[in-house]
Structures are given as C-alpha cells and as structure tokens.
Amino acid sequence: MTDCSDIRIRPFAAGDFELVRDFFDSMGVETVYYFNRKDINRNFANKFFDGTAENTRYFLAECDGKMVGYVFLWDMDTGVPWLGIAVRDDFKGRHLGRRLIRHAQECAVSEGKGGILLSTHQNNMRGQMLYERMGFESIGTEFRHEILYIWRVKNEK
C-alpha cells in the first residue's frame, strides 16, 4: 500500500489528460469489470479533454502527482444527477471512496440538486456497502439489471 497522507480532491484541469490516462491504465480486472467495461468511463472522462462534455462535473483525487480517485456527476441539468466513482486499486480500503462521495454530495447540494442517483453491479458488494454507508438507499434495479441507488438531500428546517 502506497503511503500518501496528503490527498487533494479537485476539479479536472486542461493539463490532466496524462493523469487520467494513467489512472485508467492502472485499473485491475475487478475495477475494469465494475467500472470501465468496454472503456465506457475512460471515454466519458475523455469528453472533458475533447470539449464534448456537457452537464458534467469531473473531479480527481491526487496524491504525489498521481490520480488515485475519480468521481463525476453527470446530467447536472436535472434535479437529480448521476454519480460515477472509482478508486485506484492500491488506494482501496483507505476511505477515499467516502471522501469522493462526500465531495460529490457537497457539490450537488451547493448546486441546489435534490439528490444523486447511481447504479452498480449486483456483485459489487464493496460498492454497495460504501453507498449505503454514505446514505444512499437501494430503490430497485435499472434496465441493465444493476442495483439503483438514490441519495436524497435532507432539507434542514
């Protein structure tokens, strides 16, 4: 396990292409299976760099000049955007996923959203435990037979 006490979460920047490429290239079999089958999320991240991204907020977690985590919210033009998240394999188990989700939740709240949706593979037990720990509730399955989760913004009164 790599030691990195200073992990910073920040928006993607124009010069981050190589960081993002290295992040996706480093993915192990399980991470690819649950997050990047057929390079779908790599291609989605690359939309930021080719200028075709719409209604999406991209964030990376950086440690010592290396991208160690990724979270994004898309469909930001709706009241409840979708979330995607991945953590570099050698950084799993350090609560970075919690930090990334919290960052996305804070972004959603600051932009006046009502919640966040996500879906995950039925066998992704680690992800399911994380999402439920972060306040997401399972609301069924979606068209690909993945588990659908929602996190609702709580109105403070």
PDB file of C-alpha atoms in Angstrom:
ATOM      1  CA  MET A   1       0.000   0.000   0.000  1.00  0.00           C
ATOM      2  CA  THR A   2       1.423   3.360  -1.020  1.00  0.00           C
ATOM      3  CA  ASP A   3       1.733   5.965   1.741  1.00  0.00           C
ATOM      4  CA  CYS A   4       0.100   9.261   0.896  1.00  0.00           C
ATOM      5  CA  SER A   5      -1.048  11.495   3.704  1.00  0.00           C
ATOM      6  CA  ASP A   6      -1.979  14.466   1.524  1.00  0.00           C
ATOM      7  CA  ILE A   7      -4.742  13.576  -0.919  1.00  0.00           C
ATOM      8  CA  ARG A   8      -6.392  16.536  -2.594  1.00  0.00           C
ATOM      9  CA  ILE A   9      -9.750  16.362  -4.418  1.00  0.00           C
ATOM     10  CA  ARG A  10     -10.121  18.934  -7.177  1.00  0.00           C
ATOM     11  CA  PRO A  11     -11.892  19.512 -10.493  1.00  0.00           C
ATOM     12  CA  PHE A  12     -10.303  18.188 -13.676  1.00  0.00           C
ATOM     13  CA  ALA A  13      -7.999  20.707 -15.362  1.00  0.00           C
ATOM     14  CA  ALA A  14      -6.942  21.018 -19.004  1.00  0.00           C
ATOM     15  CA  GLY A  15      -3.478  19.563 -18.292  1.00  0.00           C
ATOM     16  CA  ASP A  16      -4.728  16.404 -16.557  1.00  0.00           C
ATOM     17  CA  PHE A  17      -5.015  14.127 -19.598  1.00  0.00           C
ATOM     18  CA  GLU A  18      -1.923  12.055 -18.733  1.00  0.00           C
ATOM     19  CA  LEU A  19      -3.018  11.683 -15.089  1.00  0.00           C
ATOM     20  CA  VAL A  20      -6.398  10.411 -16.217  1.00  0.00           C
ATOM     21  CA  ARG A  21      -4.871   8.080 -18.820  1.00  0.00           C
ATOM     22  CA  ASP A  22      -2.524   6.586 -16.217  1.00  0.00           C
ATOM     23  CA  PHE A  23      -5.422   6.150 -13.769  1.00  0.00           C
ATOM     24  CA  PHE A  24      -7.442   4.126 -16.263  1.00  0.00           C
ATOM     25  CA  ASP A  25      -4.371   2.182 -17.434  1.00  0.00           C
ATOM     26  CA  SER A  26      -3.676   1.141 -13.813  1.00  0.00           C
ATOM     27  CA  MET A  27      -7.113  -0.453 -13.265  1.00  0.00           C
ATOM     28  CA  GLY A  28      -7.148  -4.088 -12.265  1.00  0.00           C
ATOM     29  CA  VAL A  29      -9.553  -6.702 -13.567  1.00  0.00           C
ATOM     30  CA  GLU A  30     -12.192  -6.162 -10.872  1.00  0.00           C
ATOM     31  CA  THR A  31     -12.204  -2.364 -11.243  1.00  0.00           C
ATOM     32  CA  VAL A  32     -12.490  -2.650 -15.025  1.00  0.00           C
ATOM     33  CA  TYR A  33     -15.339  -5.147 -14.644  1.00  0.00           C
ATOM     34  CA  TYR A  34     -17.343  -2.992 -12.259  1.00  0.00           C
ATOM     35  CA  PHE A  35     -16.438   0.461 -13.562  1.00  0.00           C
ATOM     36  CA  ASN A  36     -14.872   0.537 -17.011  1.00  0.00           C
ATOM     37  CA  ARG A  37     -16.143  -2.310 -19.182  1.00  0.00           C
ATOM     38  CA  LYS A  38     -15.588  -1.528 -22.862  1.00  0.00           C
ATOM     39  CA  ASP A  39     -13.748   1.653 -21.767  1.00  0.00           C
ATOM     40  CA  ILE A  40     -17.083   3.387 -21.223  1.00  0.00           C
ATOM     41  CA  ASN A  41     -15.906   5.536 -18.294  1.00  0.00           C
ATOM     42  CA  ARG A  42     -12.488   6.250 -19.809  1.00  0.00           C
ATOM     43  CA  ASN A  43     -14.260   7.547 -22.916  1.00  0.00           C
ATOM     44  CA  PHE A  44     -16.630   9.548 -20.724  1.00  0.00           C
ATOM     45  CA  ALA A  45     -13.685  11.149 -18.863  1.00  0.00           C
ATOM     46  CA  ASN A  46     -12.010  11.968 -22.173  1.00  0.00           C
ATOM     47  CA  LYS A  47     -15.025  14.065 -23.154  1.00  0.00           C
ATOM     48  CA  PHE A  48     -13.680  16.676 -20.733  1.00  0.00           C
ATOM     49  CA  PHE A  49     -10.463  16.924 -22.759  1.00  0.00           C
ATOM     50  CA  ASP A  50     -12.007  16.887 -26.226  1.00  0.00           C
ATOM     51  CA  GLY A  51     -14.550  19.555 -25.278  1.00  0.00           C
ATOM     52  CA  THR A  52     -17.663  17.410 -25.769  1.00  0.00           C
ATOM     53  CA  ALA A  53     -18.618  17.071 -22.084  1.00  0.00           C
ATOM     54  CA  GLU A  54     -21.979  18.548 -21.242  1.00  0.00           C
ATOM     55  CA  ASN A  55     -23.674  19.000 -17.883  1.00  0.00           C
ATOM     56  CA  THR A  56     -20.930  17.087 -16.054  1.00  0.00           C
ATOM     57  CA  ARG A  57     -18.652  17.835 -13.118  1.00  0.00           C
ATOM     58  CA  TYR A  58     -15.408  15.830 -13.100  1.00  0.00           C
ATOM     59  CA  PHE A  59     -13.199  15.559 -10.012  1.00  0.00           C
ATOM     60  CA  LEU A  60      -9.996  13.687  -9.299  1.00  0.00           C
ATOM     61  CA  ALA A  61      -8.183  12.792  -6.118  1.00  0.00           C
ATOM     62  CA  GLU A  62      -4.478  13.485  -6.446  1.00  0.00           C
ATOM     63  CA  CYS A  63      -1.543  12.271  -4.365  1.00  0.00           C
ATOM     64  CA  ASP A  64       2.105  12.992  -5.158  1.00  0.00           C
ATOM     65  CA  GLY A  65       1.274  13.897  -8.753  1.00  0.00           C
ATOM     66  CA  LYS A  66      -0.766  10.727  -9.337  1.00  0.00           C
ATOM     67  CA  MET A  67      -4.531  10.397  -9.815  1.00  0.00           C
ATOM     68  CA  VAL A  68      -5.761   7.998  -7.126  1.00  0.00           C
ATOM     69  CA  GLY A  69      -9.526   8.518  -7.332  1.00  0.00           C
ATOM     70  CA  TYR A  70     -12.236   9.749  -9.672  1.00  0.00           C
ATOM     71  CA  VAL A  71     -15.778  10.925  -9.110  1.00  0.00           C
ATOM     72  CA  PHE A  72     -18.150  12.594 -11.514  1.00  0.00           C
ATOM     73  CA  LEU A  73     -21.697  13.886 -11.621  1.00  0.00           C
ATOM     74  CA  TRP A  74     -23.485  13.937 -14.951  1.00  0.00           C
ATOM     75  CA  ASP A  75     -26.911  15.153 -16.020  1.00  0.00           C
ATOM     76  CA  MET A  76     -26.284  18.259 -13.938  1.00  0.00           C
ATOM     77  CA  ASP A  77     -29.068  19.980 -15.855  1.00  0.00           C
ATOM     78  CA  THR A  78     -31.553  17.787 -13.946  1.00  0.00           C
ATOM     79  CA  GLY A  79     -32.660  17.913 -10.318  1.00  0.00           C
ATOM     80  CA  VAL A  80     -31.007  14.577  -9.525  1.00  0.00           C
ATOM     81  CA  PRO A  81     -27.725  13.934 -11.379  1.00  0.00           C
ATOM     82  CA  TRP A  82     -25.943  10.566 -11.692  1.00  0.00           C
ATOM     83  CA  LEU A  83     -22.709   9.676  -9.917  1.00  0.00           C
ATOM     84  CA  GLY A  84     -19.764   7.557 -11.006  1.00  0.00           C
ATOM     85  CA  ILE A  85     -16.784   6.719  -8.803  1.00  0.00           C
ATOM     86  CA  ALA A  86     -13.572   4.705  -8.902  1.00  0.00           C
ATOM     87  CA  VAL A  87     -10.533   4.410  -6.640  1.00  0.00           C
ATOM     88  CA  ARG A  88      -7.070   3.343  -7.752  1.00  0.00           C
ATOM     89  CA  ASP A  89      -6.557  -0.280  -6.722  1.00  0.00           C
ATOM     90  CA  ASP A  90      -3.631   0.391  -4.367  1.00  0.00           C
ATOM     91  CA  PHE A  91      -5.685   3.097  -2.577  1.00  0.00           C
ATOM     92  CA  LYS A  92      -8.768   0.976  -1.839  1.00  0.00           C
ATOM     93  CA  GLY A  93      -9.552   0.414   1.822  1.00  0.00           C
ATOM     94  CA  ARG A  94      -8.410   3.887   2.924  1.00  0.00           C
ATOM     95  CA  HIS A  95     -11.817   5.605   2.944  1.00  0.00           C
ATOM     96  CA  LEU A  96     -11.010   7.578  -0.198  1.00  0.00           C
ATOM     97  CA  GLY A  97     -14.329   6.468  -1.693  1.00  0.00           C
ATOM     98  CA  ARG A  98     -16.107   8.102   1.248  1.00  0.00           C
ATOM     99  CA  ARG A  99     -14.231  11.346   0.676  1.00  0.00           C
ATOM    100  CA  LEU A 100     -15.023  11.315  -3.050  1.00  0.00           C
ATOM    101  CA  ILE A 101     -18.725  10.665  -2.477  1.00  0.00           C
ATOM    102  CA  ARG A 102     -18.888  13.339   0.225  1.00  0.00           C
ATOM    103  CA  HIS A 103     -17.289  15.759  -2.238  1.00  0.00           C
ATOM    104  CA  ALA A 104     -19.916  14.904  -4.869  1.00  0.00           C
ATOM    105  CA  GLN A 105     -22.709  15.249  -2.307  1.00  0.00           C
ATOM    106  CA  GLU A 106     -21.434  18.686  -1.300  1.00  0.00           C
ATOM    107  CA  CYS A 107     -21.275  19.681  -4.971  1.00  0.00           C
ATOM    108  CA  ALA A 108     -24.848  18.522  -5.540  1.00  0.00           C
ATOM    109  CA  VAL A 109     -26.108  20.440  -2.505  1.00  0.00           C
ATOM    110  CA  SER A 110     -24.206  23.600  -3.466  1.00  0.00           C
ATOM    111  CA  GLU A 111     -25.781  23.482  -6.914  1.00  0.00           C
ATOM    112  CA  GLY A 112     -29.288  23.043  -5.498  1.00  0.00           C
ATOM    113  CA  LYS A 113     -29.825  19.416  -6.517  1.00  0.00           C
ATOM    114  CA  GLY A 114     -32.387  17.207  -4.801  1.00  0.00           C
ATOM    115  CA  GLY A 115     -30.166  14.152  -4.620  1.00  0.00           C
ATOM    116  CA  ILE A 116     -27.887  11.837  -6.561  1.00  0.00           C
ATOM    117  CA  LEU A 117     -28.544   8.591  -8.440  1.00  0.00           C
ATOM    118  CA  LEU A 118     -26.124   5.772  -9.144  1.00  0.00           C
ATOM    119  CA  SER A 119     -26.224   2.181 -10.256  1.00  0.00           C
ATOM    120  CA  THR A 120     -23.846  -0.660  -9.506  1.00  0.00           C
ATOM    121  CA  HIS A 121     -23.335  -4.273 -10.474  1.00  0.00           C
ATOM    122  CA  GLN A 122     -25.216  -6.742  -8.284  1.00  0.00           C
ATOM    123  CA  ASN A 123     -21.934  -8.425  -7.285  1.00  0.00           C
ATOM    124  CA  ASN A 124     -20.169  -5.188  -6.289  1.00  0.00           C
ATOM    125  CA  MET A 125     -20.523  -5.771  -2.565  1.00  0.00           C
ATOM    126  CA  ARG A 126     -17.753  -3.314  -1.626  1.00  0.00           C
ATOM    127  CA  GLY A 127     -19.509  -0.561  -3.578  1.00  0.00           C
ATOM    128  CA  GLN A 128     -22.919  -1.396  -2.151  1.00  0.00           C
ATOM    129  CA  MET A 129     -21.615  -1.217   1.415  1.00  0.00           C
ATOM    130  CA  LEU A 130     -19.957   2.133   0.671  1.00  0.00           C
ATOM    131  CA  TYR A 131     -23.060   3.646  -0.911  1.00  0.00           C
ATOM    132  CA  GLU A 132     -25.307   2.553   1.929  1.00  0.00           C
ATOM    133  CA  ARG A 133     -22.793   3.858   4.499  1.00  0.00           C
ATOM    134  CA  MET A 134     -22.905   7.218   2.691  1.00  0.00           C
ATOM    135  CA  GLY A 135     -26.696   7.472   2.942  1.00  0.00           C
ATOM    136  CA  PHE A 136     -27.756   6.006  -0.402  1.00  0.00           C
ATOM    137  CA  GLU A 137     -30.777   3.716  -0.425  1.00  0.00           C
ATOM    138  CA  SER A 138     -31.490   0.946  -2.889  1.00  0.00           C
ATOM    139  CA  ILE A 139     -34.658   1.626  -4.877  1.00  0.00           C
ATOM    140  CA  GLY A 140     -34.676  -1.363  -7.232  1.00  0.00           C
ATOM    141  CA  THR A 141     -32.900  -2.373 -10.396  1.00  0.00           C
ATOM    142  CA  GLU A 142     -32.382  -0.493 -13.621  1.00  0.00           C
ATOM    143  CA  PHE A 143     -32.537  -1.665 -17.239  1.00  0.00           C
ATOM    144  CA  ARG A 144     -29.133  -3.411 -17.171  1.00  0.00           C
ATOM    145  CA  HIS A 145     -30.181  -5.296 -14.035  1.00  0.00           C
ATOM    146  CA  GLU A 146     -27.837  -3.189 -11.916  1.00  0.00           C
ATOM    147  CA  ILE A 147     -28.907  -2.046  -8.457  1.00  0.00           C
ATOM    148  CA  LEU A 148     -30.223   1.517  -8.499  1.00  0.00           C
ATOM    149  CA  TYR A 149     -29.445   3.795  -5.554  1.00  0.00           C
ATOM    150  CA  ILE A 150     -30.580   7.269  -4.581  1.00  0.00           C
ATOM    151  CA  TRP A 151     -29.208   9.737  -2.069  1.00  0.00           C
ATOM    152  CA  ARG A 152     -31.719  12.428  -1.149  1.00  0.00           C
ATOM    153  CA  VAL A 153     -30.772  15.882   0.063  1.00  0.00           C
ATOM    154  CA  LYS A 154     -32.263  16.388   3.508  1.00  0.00           C
ATOM    155  CA  ASN A 155     -33.925  19.750   3.944  1.00  0.00           C
ATOM    156  CA  GLU A 156     -32.806  21.315   7.207  1.00  0.00           C
ATOM    157  CA  LYS A 157     -35.675  23.173   8.896  1.00  0.00           C
TER     158      LYS A 157
END
